[in-house]
Coordinates of N, CA and C in Angstrom, one line a residue:
Chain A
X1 N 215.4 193.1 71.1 CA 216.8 193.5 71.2 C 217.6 192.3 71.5
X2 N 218.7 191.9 70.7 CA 219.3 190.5 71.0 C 220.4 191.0 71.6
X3 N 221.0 192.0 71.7 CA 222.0 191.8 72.5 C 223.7 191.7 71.4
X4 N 223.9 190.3 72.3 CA 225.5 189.8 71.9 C 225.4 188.8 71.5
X5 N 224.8 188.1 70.2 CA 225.0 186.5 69.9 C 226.2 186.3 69.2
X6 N 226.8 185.5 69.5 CA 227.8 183.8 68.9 C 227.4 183.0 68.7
X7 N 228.3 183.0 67.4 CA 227.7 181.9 66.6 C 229.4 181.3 66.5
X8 N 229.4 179.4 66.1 CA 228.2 178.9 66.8 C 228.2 178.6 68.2
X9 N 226.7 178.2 68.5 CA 227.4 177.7 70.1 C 228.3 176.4 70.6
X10 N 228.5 175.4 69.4 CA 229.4 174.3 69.7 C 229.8 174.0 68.4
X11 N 231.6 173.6 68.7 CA 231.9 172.9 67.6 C 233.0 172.4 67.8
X12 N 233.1 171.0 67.2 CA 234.3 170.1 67.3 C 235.6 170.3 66.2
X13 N 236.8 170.5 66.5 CA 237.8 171.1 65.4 C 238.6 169.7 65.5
X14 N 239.2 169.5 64.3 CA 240.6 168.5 64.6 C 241.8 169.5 64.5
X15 N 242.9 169.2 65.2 CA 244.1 169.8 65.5 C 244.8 170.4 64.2
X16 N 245.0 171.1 64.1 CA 245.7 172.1 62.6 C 244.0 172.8 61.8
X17 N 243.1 172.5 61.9 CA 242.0 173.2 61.2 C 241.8 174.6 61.8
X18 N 240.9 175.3 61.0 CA 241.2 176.7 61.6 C 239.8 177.4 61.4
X19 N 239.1 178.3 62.0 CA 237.7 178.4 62.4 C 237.6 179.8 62.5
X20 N 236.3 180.6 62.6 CA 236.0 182.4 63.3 C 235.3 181.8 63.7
X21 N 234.9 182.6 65.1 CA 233.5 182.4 65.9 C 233.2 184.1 66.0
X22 N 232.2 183.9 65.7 CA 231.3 185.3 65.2 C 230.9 185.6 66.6
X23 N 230.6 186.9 66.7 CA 230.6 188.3 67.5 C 229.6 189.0 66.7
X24 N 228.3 189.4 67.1 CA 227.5 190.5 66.5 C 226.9 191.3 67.8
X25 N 227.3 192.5 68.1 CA 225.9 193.2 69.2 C 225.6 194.2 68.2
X26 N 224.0 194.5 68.7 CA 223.2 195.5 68.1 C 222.6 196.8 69.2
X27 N 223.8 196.9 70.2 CA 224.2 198.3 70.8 C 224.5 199.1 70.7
X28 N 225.4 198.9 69.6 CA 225.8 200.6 69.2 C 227.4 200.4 70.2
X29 N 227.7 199.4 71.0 CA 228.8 199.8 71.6 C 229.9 200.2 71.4
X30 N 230.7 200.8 71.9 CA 232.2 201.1 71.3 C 232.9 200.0 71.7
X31 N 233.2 199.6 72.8 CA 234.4 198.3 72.8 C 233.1 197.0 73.0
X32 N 234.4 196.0 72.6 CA 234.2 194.5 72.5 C 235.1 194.0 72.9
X33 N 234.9 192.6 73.4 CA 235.7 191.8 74.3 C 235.9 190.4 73.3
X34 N 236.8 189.5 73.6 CA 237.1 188.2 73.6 C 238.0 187.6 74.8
X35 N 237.0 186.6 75.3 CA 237.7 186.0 76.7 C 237.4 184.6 76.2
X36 N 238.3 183.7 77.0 CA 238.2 182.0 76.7 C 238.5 181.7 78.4
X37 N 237.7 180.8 78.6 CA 237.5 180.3 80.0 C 237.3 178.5 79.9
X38 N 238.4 178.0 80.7 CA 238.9 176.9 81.0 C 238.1 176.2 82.2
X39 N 237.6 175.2 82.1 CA 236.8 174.5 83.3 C 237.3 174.7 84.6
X40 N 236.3 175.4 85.2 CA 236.5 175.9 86.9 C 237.5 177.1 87.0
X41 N 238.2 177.6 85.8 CA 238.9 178.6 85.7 C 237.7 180.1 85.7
X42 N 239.0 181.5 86.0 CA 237.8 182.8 85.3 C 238.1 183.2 83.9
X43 N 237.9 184.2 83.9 CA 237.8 184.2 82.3 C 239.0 185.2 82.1
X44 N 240.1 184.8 81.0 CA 240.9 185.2 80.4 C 240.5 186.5 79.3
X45 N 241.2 187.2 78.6 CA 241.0 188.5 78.0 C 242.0 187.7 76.4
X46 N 241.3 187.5 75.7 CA 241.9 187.5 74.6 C 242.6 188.4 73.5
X47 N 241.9 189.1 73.1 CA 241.6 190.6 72.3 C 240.4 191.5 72.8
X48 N 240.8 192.6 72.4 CA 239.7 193.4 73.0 C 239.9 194.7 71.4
X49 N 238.7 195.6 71.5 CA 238.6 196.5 70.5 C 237.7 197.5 71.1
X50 N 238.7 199.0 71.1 CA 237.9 200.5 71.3 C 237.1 200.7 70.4
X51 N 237.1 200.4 68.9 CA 236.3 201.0 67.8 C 236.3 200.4 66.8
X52 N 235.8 200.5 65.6 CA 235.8 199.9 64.4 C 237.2 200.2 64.0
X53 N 237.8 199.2 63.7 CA 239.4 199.4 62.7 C 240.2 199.3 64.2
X54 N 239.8 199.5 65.3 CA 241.0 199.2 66.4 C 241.0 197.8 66.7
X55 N 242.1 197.2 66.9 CA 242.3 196.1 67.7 C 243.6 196.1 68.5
X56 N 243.3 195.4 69.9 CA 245.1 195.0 70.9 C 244.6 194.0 71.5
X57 N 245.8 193.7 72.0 CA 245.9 192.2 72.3 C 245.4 192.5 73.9
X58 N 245.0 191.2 74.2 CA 244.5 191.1 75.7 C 245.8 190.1 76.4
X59 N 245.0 189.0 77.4 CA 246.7 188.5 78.5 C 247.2 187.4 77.6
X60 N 246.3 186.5 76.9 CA 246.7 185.7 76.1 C 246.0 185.6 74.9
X61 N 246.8 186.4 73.9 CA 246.4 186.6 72.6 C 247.3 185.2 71.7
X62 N 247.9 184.6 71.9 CA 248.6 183.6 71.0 C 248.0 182.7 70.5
X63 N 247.7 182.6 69.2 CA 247.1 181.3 68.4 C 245.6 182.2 68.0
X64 N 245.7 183.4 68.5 CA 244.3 183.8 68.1 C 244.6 184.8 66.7
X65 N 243.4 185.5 66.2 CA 243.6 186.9 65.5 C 242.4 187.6 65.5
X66 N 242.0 189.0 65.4 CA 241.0 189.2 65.1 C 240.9 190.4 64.5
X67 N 239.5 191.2 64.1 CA 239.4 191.9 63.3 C 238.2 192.9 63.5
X68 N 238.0 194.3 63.3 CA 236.8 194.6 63.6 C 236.5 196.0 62.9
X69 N 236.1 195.2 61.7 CA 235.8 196.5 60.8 C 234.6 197.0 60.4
X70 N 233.5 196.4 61.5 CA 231.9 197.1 61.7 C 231.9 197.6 63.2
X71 N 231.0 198.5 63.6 CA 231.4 198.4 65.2 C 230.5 197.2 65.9
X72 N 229.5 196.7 65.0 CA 228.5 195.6 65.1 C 229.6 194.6 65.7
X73 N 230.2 194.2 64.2 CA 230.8 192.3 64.1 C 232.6 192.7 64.9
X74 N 232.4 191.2 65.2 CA 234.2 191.3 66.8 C 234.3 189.6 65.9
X75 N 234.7 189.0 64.7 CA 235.1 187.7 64.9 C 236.5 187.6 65.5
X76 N 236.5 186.4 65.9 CA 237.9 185.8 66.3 C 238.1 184.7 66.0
X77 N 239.7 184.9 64.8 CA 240.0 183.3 64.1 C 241.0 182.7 65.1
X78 N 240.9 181.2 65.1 CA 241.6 180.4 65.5 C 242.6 180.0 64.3
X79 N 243.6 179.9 64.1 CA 244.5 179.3 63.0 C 245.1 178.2 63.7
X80 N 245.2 177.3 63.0 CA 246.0 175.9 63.0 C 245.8 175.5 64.8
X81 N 244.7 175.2 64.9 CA 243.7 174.8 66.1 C 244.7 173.6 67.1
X82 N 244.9 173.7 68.2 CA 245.7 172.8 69.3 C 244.9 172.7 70.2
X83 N 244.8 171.3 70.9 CA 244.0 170.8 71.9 C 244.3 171.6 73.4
X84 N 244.9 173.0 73.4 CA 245.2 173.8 74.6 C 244.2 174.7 74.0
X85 N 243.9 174.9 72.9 CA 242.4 176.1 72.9 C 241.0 175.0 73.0
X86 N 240.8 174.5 73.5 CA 239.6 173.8 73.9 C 239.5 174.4 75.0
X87 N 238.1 175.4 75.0 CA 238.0 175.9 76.1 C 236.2 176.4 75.9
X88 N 236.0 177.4 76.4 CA 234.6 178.2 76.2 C 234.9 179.5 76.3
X89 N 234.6 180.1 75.0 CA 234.8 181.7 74.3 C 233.8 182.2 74.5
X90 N 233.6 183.7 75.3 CA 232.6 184.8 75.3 C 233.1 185.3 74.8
X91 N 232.5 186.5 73.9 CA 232.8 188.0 73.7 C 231.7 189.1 74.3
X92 N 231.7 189.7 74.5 CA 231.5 190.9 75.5 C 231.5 192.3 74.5
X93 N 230.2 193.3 75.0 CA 230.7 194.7 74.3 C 230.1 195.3 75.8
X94 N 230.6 196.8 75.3 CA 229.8 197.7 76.4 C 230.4 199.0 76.0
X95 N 229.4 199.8 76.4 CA 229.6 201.4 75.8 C 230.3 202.0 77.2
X96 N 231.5 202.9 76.6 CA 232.4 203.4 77.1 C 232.3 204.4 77.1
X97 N 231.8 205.7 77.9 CA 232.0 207.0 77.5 C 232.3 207.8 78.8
X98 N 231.3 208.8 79.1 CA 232.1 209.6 80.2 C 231.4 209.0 81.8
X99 N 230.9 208.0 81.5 CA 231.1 207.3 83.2 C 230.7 205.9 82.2
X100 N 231.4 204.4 83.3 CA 231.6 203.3 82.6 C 230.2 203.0 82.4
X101 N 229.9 201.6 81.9 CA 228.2 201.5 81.8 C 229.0 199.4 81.9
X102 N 227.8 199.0 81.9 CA 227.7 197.5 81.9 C 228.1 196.5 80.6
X103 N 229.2 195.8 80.9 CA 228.8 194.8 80.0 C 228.3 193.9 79.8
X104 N 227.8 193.6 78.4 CA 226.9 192.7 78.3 C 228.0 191.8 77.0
X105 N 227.5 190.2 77.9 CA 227.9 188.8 77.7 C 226.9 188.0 76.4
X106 N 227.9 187.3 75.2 CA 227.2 186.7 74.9 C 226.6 185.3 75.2
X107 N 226.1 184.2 75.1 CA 226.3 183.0 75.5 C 227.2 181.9 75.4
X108 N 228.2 182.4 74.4 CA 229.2 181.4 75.0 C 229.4 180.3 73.8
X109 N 231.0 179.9 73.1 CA 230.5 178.7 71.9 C 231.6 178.4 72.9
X110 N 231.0 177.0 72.9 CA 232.0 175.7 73.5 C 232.6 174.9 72.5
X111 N 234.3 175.0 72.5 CA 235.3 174.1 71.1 C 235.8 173.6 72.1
X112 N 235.5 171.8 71.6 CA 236.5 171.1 71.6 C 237.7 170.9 70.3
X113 N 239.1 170.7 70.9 CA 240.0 170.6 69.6 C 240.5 169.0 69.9
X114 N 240.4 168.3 68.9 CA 240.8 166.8 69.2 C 241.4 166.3 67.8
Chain B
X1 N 249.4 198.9 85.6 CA 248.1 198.5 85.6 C 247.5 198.3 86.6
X2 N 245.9 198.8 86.4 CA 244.7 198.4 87.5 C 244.5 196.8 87.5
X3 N 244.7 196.3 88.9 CA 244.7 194.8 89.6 C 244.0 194.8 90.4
X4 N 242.6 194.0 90.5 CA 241.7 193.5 91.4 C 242.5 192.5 92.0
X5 N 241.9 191.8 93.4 CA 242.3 190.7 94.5 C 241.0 190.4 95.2
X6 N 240.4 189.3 94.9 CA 239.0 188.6 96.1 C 239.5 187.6 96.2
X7 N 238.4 187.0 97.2 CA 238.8 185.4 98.0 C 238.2 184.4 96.9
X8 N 239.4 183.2 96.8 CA 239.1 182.8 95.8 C 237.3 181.8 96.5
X9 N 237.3 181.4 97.3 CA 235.9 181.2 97.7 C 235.0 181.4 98.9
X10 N 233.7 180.9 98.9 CA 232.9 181.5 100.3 C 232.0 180.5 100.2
X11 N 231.8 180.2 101.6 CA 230.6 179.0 102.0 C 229.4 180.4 102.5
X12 N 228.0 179.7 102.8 CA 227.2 180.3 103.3 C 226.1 179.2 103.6
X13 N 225.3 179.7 104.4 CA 223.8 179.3 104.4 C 222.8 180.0 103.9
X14 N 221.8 179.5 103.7 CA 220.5 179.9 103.4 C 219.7 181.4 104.3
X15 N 219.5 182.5 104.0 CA 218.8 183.4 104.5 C 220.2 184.0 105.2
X16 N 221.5 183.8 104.9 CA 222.2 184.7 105.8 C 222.6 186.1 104.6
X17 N 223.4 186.8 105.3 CA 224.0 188.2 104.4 C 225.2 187.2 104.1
X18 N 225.5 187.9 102.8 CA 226.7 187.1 102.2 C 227.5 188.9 102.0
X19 N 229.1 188.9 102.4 CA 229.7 190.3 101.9 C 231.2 189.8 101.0
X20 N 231.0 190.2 100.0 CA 232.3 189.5 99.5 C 233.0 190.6 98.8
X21 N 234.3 191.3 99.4 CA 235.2 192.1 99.8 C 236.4 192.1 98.5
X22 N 236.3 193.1 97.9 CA 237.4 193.4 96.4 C 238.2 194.1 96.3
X23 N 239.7 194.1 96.7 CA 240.9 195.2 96.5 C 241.3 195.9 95.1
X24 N 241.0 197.0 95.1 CA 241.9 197.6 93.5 C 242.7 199.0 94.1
X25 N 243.8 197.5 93.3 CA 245.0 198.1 93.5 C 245.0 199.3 92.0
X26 N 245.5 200.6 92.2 CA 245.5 201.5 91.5 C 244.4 201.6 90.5
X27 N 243.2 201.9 91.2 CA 242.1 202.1 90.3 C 242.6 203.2 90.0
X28 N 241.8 203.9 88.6 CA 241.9 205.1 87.8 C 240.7 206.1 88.6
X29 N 241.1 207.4 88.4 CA 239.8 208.3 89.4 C 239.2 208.3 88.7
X30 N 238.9 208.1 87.3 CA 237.4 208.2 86.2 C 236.9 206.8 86.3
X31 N 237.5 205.5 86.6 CA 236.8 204.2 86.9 C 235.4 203.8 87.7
X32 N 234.4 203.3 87.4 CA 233.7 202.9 88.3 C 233.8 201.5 88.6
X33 N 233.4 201.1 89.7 CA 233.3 199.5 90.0 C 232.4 198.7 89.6
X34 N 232.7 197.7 89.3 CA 231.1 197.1 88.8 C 231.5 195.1 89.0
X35 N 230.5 194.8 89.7 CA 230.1 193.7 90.1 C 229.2 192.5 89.0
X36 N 230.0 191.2 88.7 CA 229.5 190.4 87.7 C 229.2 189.4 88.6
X37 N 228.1 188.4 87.8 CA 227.7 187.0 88.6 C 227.3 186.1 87.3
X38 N 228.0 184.8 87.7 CA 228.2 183.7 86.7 C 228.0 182.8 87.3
X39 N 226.7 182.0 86.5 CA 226.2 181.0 86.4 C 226.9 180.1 85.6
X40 N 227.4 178.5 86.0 CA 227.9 177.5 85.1 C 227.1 177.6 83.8
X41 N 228.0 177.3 82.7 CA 227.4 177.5 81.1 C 227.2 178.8 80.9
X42 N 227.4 180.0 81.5 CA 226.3 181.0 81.0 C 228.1 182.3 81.4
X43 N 227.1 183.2 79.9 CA 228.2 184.3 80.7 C 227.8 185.1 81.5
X44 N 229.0 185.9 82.2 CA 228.9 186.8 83.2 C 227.8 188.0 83.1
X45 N 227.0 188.1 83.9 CA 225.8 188.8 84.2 C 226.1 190.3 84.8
X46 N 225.9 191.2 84.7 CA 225.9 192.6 85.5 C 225.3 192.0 86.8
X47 N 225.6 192.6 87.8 CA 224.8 193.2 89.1 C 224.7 194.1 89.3
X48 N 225.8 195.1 89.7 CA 226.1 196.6 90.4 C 227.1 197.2 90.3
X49 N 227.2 198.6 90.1 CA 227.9 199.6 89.6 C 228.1 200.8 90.7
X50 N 229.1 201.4 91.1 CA 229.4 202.3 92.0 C 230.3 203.0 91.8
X51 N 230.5 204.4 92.4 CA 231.6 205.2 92.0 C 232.1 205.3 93.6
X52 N 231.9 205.9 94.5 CA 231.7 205.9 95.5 C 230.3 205.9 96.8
X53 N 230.5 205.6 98.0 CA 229.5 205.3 99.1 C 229.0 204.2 98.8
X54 N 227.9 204.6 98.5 CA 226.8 203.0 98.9 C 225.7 202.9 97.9
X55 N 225.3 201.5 96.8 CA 224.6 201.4 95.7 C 223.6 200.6 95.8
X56 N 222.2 200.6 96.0 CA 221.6 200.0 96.3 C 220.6 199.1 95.2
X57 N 220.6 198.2 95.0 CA 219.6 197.9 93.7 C 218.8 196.9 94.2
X58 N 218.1 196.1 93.5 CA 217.0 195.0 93.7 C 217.8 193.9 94.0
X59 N 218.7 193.5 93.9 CA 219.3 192.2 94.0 C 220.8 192.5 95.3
X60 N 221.4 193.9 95.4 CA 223.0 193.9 95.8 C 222.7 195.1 96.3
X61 N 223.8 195.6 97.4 CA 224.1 196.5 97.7 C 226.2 197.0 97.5
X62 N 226.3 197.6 97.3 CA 227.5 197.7 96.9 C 228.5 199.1 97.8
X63 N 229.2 198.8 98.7 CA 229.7 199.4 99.7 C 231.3 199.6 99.4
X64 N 231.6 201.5 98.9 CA 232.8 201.8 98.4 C 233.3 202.7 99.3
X65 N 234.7 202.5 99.9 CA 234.8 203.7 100.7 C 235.2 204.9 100.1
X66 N 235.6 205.8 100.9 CA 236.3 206.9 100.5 C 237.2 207.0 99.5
X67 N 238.1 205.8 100.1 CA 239.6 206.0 99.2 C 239.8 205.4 97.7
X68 N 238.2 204.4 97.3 CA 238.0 203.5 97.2 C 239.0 202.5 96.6
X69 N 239.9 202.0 97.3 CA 240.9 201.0 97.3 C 240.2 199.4 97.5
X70 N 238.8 199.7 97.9 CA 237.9 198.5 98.0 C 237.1 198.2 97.7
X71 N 236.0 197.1 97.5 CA 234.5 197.7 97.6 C 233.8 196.2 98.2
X72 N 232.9 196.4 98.9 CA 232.5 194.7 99.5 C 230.7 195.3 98.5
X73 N 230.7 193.9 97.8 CA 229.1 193.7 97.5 C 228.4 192.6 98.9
X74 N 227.4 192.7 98.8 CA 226.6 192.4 99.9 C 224.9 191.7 99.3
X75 N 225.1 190.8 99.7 CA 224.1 189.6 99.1 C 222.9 189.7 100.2
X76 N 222.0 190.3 100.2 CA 220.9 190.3 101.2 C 220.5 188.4 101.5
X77 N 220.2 188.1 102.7 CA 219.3 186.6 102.7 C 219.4 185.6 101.2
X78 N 220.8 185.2 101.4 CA 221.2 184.5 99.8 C 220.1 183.3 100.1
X79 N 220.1 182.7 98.9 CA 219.7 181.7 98.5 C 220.7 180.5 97.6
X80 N 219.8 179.7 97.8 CA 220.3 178.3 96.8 C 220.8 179.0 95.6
X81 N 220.0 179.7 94.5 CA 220.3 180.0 94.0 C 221.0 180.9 93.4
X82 N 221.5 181.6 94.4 CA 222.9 182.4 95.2 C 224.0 181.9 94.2
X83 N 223.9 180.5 94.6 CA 225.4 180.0 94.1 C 226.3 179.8 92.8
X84 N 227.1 180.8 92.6 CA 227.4 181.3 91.0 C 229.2 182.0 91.5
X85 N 229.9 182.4 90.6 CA 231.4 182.7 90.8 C 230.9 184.6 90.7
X86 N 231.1 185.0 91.4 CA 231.0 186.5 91.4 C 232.7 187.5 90.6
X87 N 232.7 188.2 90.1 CA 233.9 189.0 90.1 C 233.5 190.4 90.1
X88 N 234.7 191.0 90.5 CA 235.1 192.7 90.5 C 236.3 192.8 89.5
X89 N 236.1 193.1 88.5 CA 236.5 193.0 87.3 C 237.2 194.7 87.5
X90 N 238.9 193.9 86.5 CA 239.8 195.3 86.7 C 238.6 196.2 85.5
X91 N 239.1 197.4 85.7 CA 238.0 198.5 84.7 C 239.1 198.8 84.1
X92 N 239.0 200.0 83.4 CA 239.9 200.6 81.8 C 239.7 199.6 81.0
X93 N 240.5 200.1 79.8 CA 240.3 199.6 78.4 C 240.1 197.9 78.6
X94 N 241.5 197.8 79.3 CA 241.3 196.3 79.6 C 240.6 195.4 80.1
X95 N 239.3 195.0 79.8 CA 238.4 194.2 81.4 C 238.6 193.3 81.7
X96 N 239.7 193.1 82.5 CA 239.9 191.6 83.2 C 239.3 191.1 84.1
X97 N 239.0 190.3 84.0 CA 238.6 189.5 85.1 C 238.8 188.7 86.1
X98 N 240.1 188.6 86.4 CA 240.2 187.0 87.2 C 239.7 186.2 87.4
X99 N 239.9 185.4 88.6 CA 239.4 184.1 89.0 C 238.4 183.8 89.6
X100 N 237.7 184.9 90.4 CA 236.5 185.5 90.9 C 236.4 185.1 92.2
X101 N 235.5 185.1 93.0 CA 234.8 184.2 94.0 C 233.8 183.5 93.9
X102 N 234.2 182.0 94.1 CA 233.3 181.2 94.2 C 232.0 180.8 95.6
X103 N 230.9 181.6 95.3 CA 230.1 181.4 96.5 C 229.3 180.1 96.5
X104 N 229.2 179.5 97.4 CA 228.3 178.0 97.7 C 227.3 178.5 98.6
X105 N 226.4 178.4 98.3 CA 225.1 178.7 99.5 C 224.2 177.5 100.0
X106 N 224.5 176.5 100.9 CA 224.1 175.8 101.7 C 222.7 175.5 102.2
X107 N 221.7 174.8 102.1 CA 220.8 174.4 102.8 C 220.7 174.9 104.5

């Protein structure tokens, strides 16, 4: 059972290039998460998704987009990439029903933008 | 909106109880609470989950009162390897997280 992998786990962007970082769990979850976490910071809420075809915006959605039209795959595009998104992106799912349950973390791709 | 509040850090020693204390502000009555721990490079891990009283598992105990406007997790005889940023993460659709508590666990 693998869980929540991202892909990839590292990668170097130059400034204006534009990228997805893939999201797959094989839980069956209903929501998914994207957070970006800044050195010694906690973790921010990017986008988040109740179901397949839903998406809203989380505290800092700007410069991002995303999409989620399997309940599997959560990518999140970067467009026209700025040295303020150099950070470290989780995404997260967890099943949501009539009492909360745990979520589970993927490992994390680390971008630098230069 | 539901807003958590912890200390942004905690010193300790080795073999002591560690309790680290979480305000939510306007939790929802269908919400439960639930306790993460983060290791540098790695993401946030589950610990413990509570609706009300007292949760006990292999690693945490998890102490909610009544009203539950609080909840303190409780670290039996920490260790070295204790030392990780803990959060009480807002619940609903939203899961935020903030800034967490950073615990140090000391020799």
């Amino acid at each position: 059972n693998a869980g929540v992998t991202q892909t990839p786990k590292f990668r170097i962007l130059k400034i204006g290039q534009s990228m997805t970082l893939q999201c797959t769990q094989d839980m069956n979850h209903n929501y998914m998460y994207w957070y970006r976490q800044d050195p010694g910071m906690g973790l921010k809420l990017i986008y988040y998704s109740v179901g397949a075809g839903i998406t809203d915006k989380g505290e800092v959605p700007n410069g991002y987009n995303v999409s989620r039209s399997t309940t599997e795959d959560f990518p999140l595009r970067l467009e026209l990439a700025a040295p303020s998104q150099t950070s470290v992106y989780f995404c997260a799912s967890v099943w949501v029903g009539t009492a909360n349950t745990e979520a589970f973390f993927g490992q994390g791709t680390r971008l630098t933008v230069v | 909106l539901a807003k958590t509040t912890q200390p942004i850090s905690m010193d300790s020693y080795e073999g002591q109880e560690v309790n680290i204390t979480c305000s939510h502000n306007n939790i929802a009555t269908n919400d439960y609470i639930t306790w993460y721990q983060q290791f540098p490079s790695q993401g946030p891990r589950f610990i413990i989950q509570g609706y009300k009283t007292k949760v006990t598992n292999e690693v945490a105990s998890l102490f909610i009162p009544a009203d539950r406007k609080s909840s303190t997790l409780s670290l039996p005889r920490v260790s070295l390897s204790d030392t990780a940023v803990y959060y009480c993460p807002n619940a609903g659709n939203m899961l935020t997280f903030g800034g967490g508590t950073r615990l140090m666990v000391k020799p």
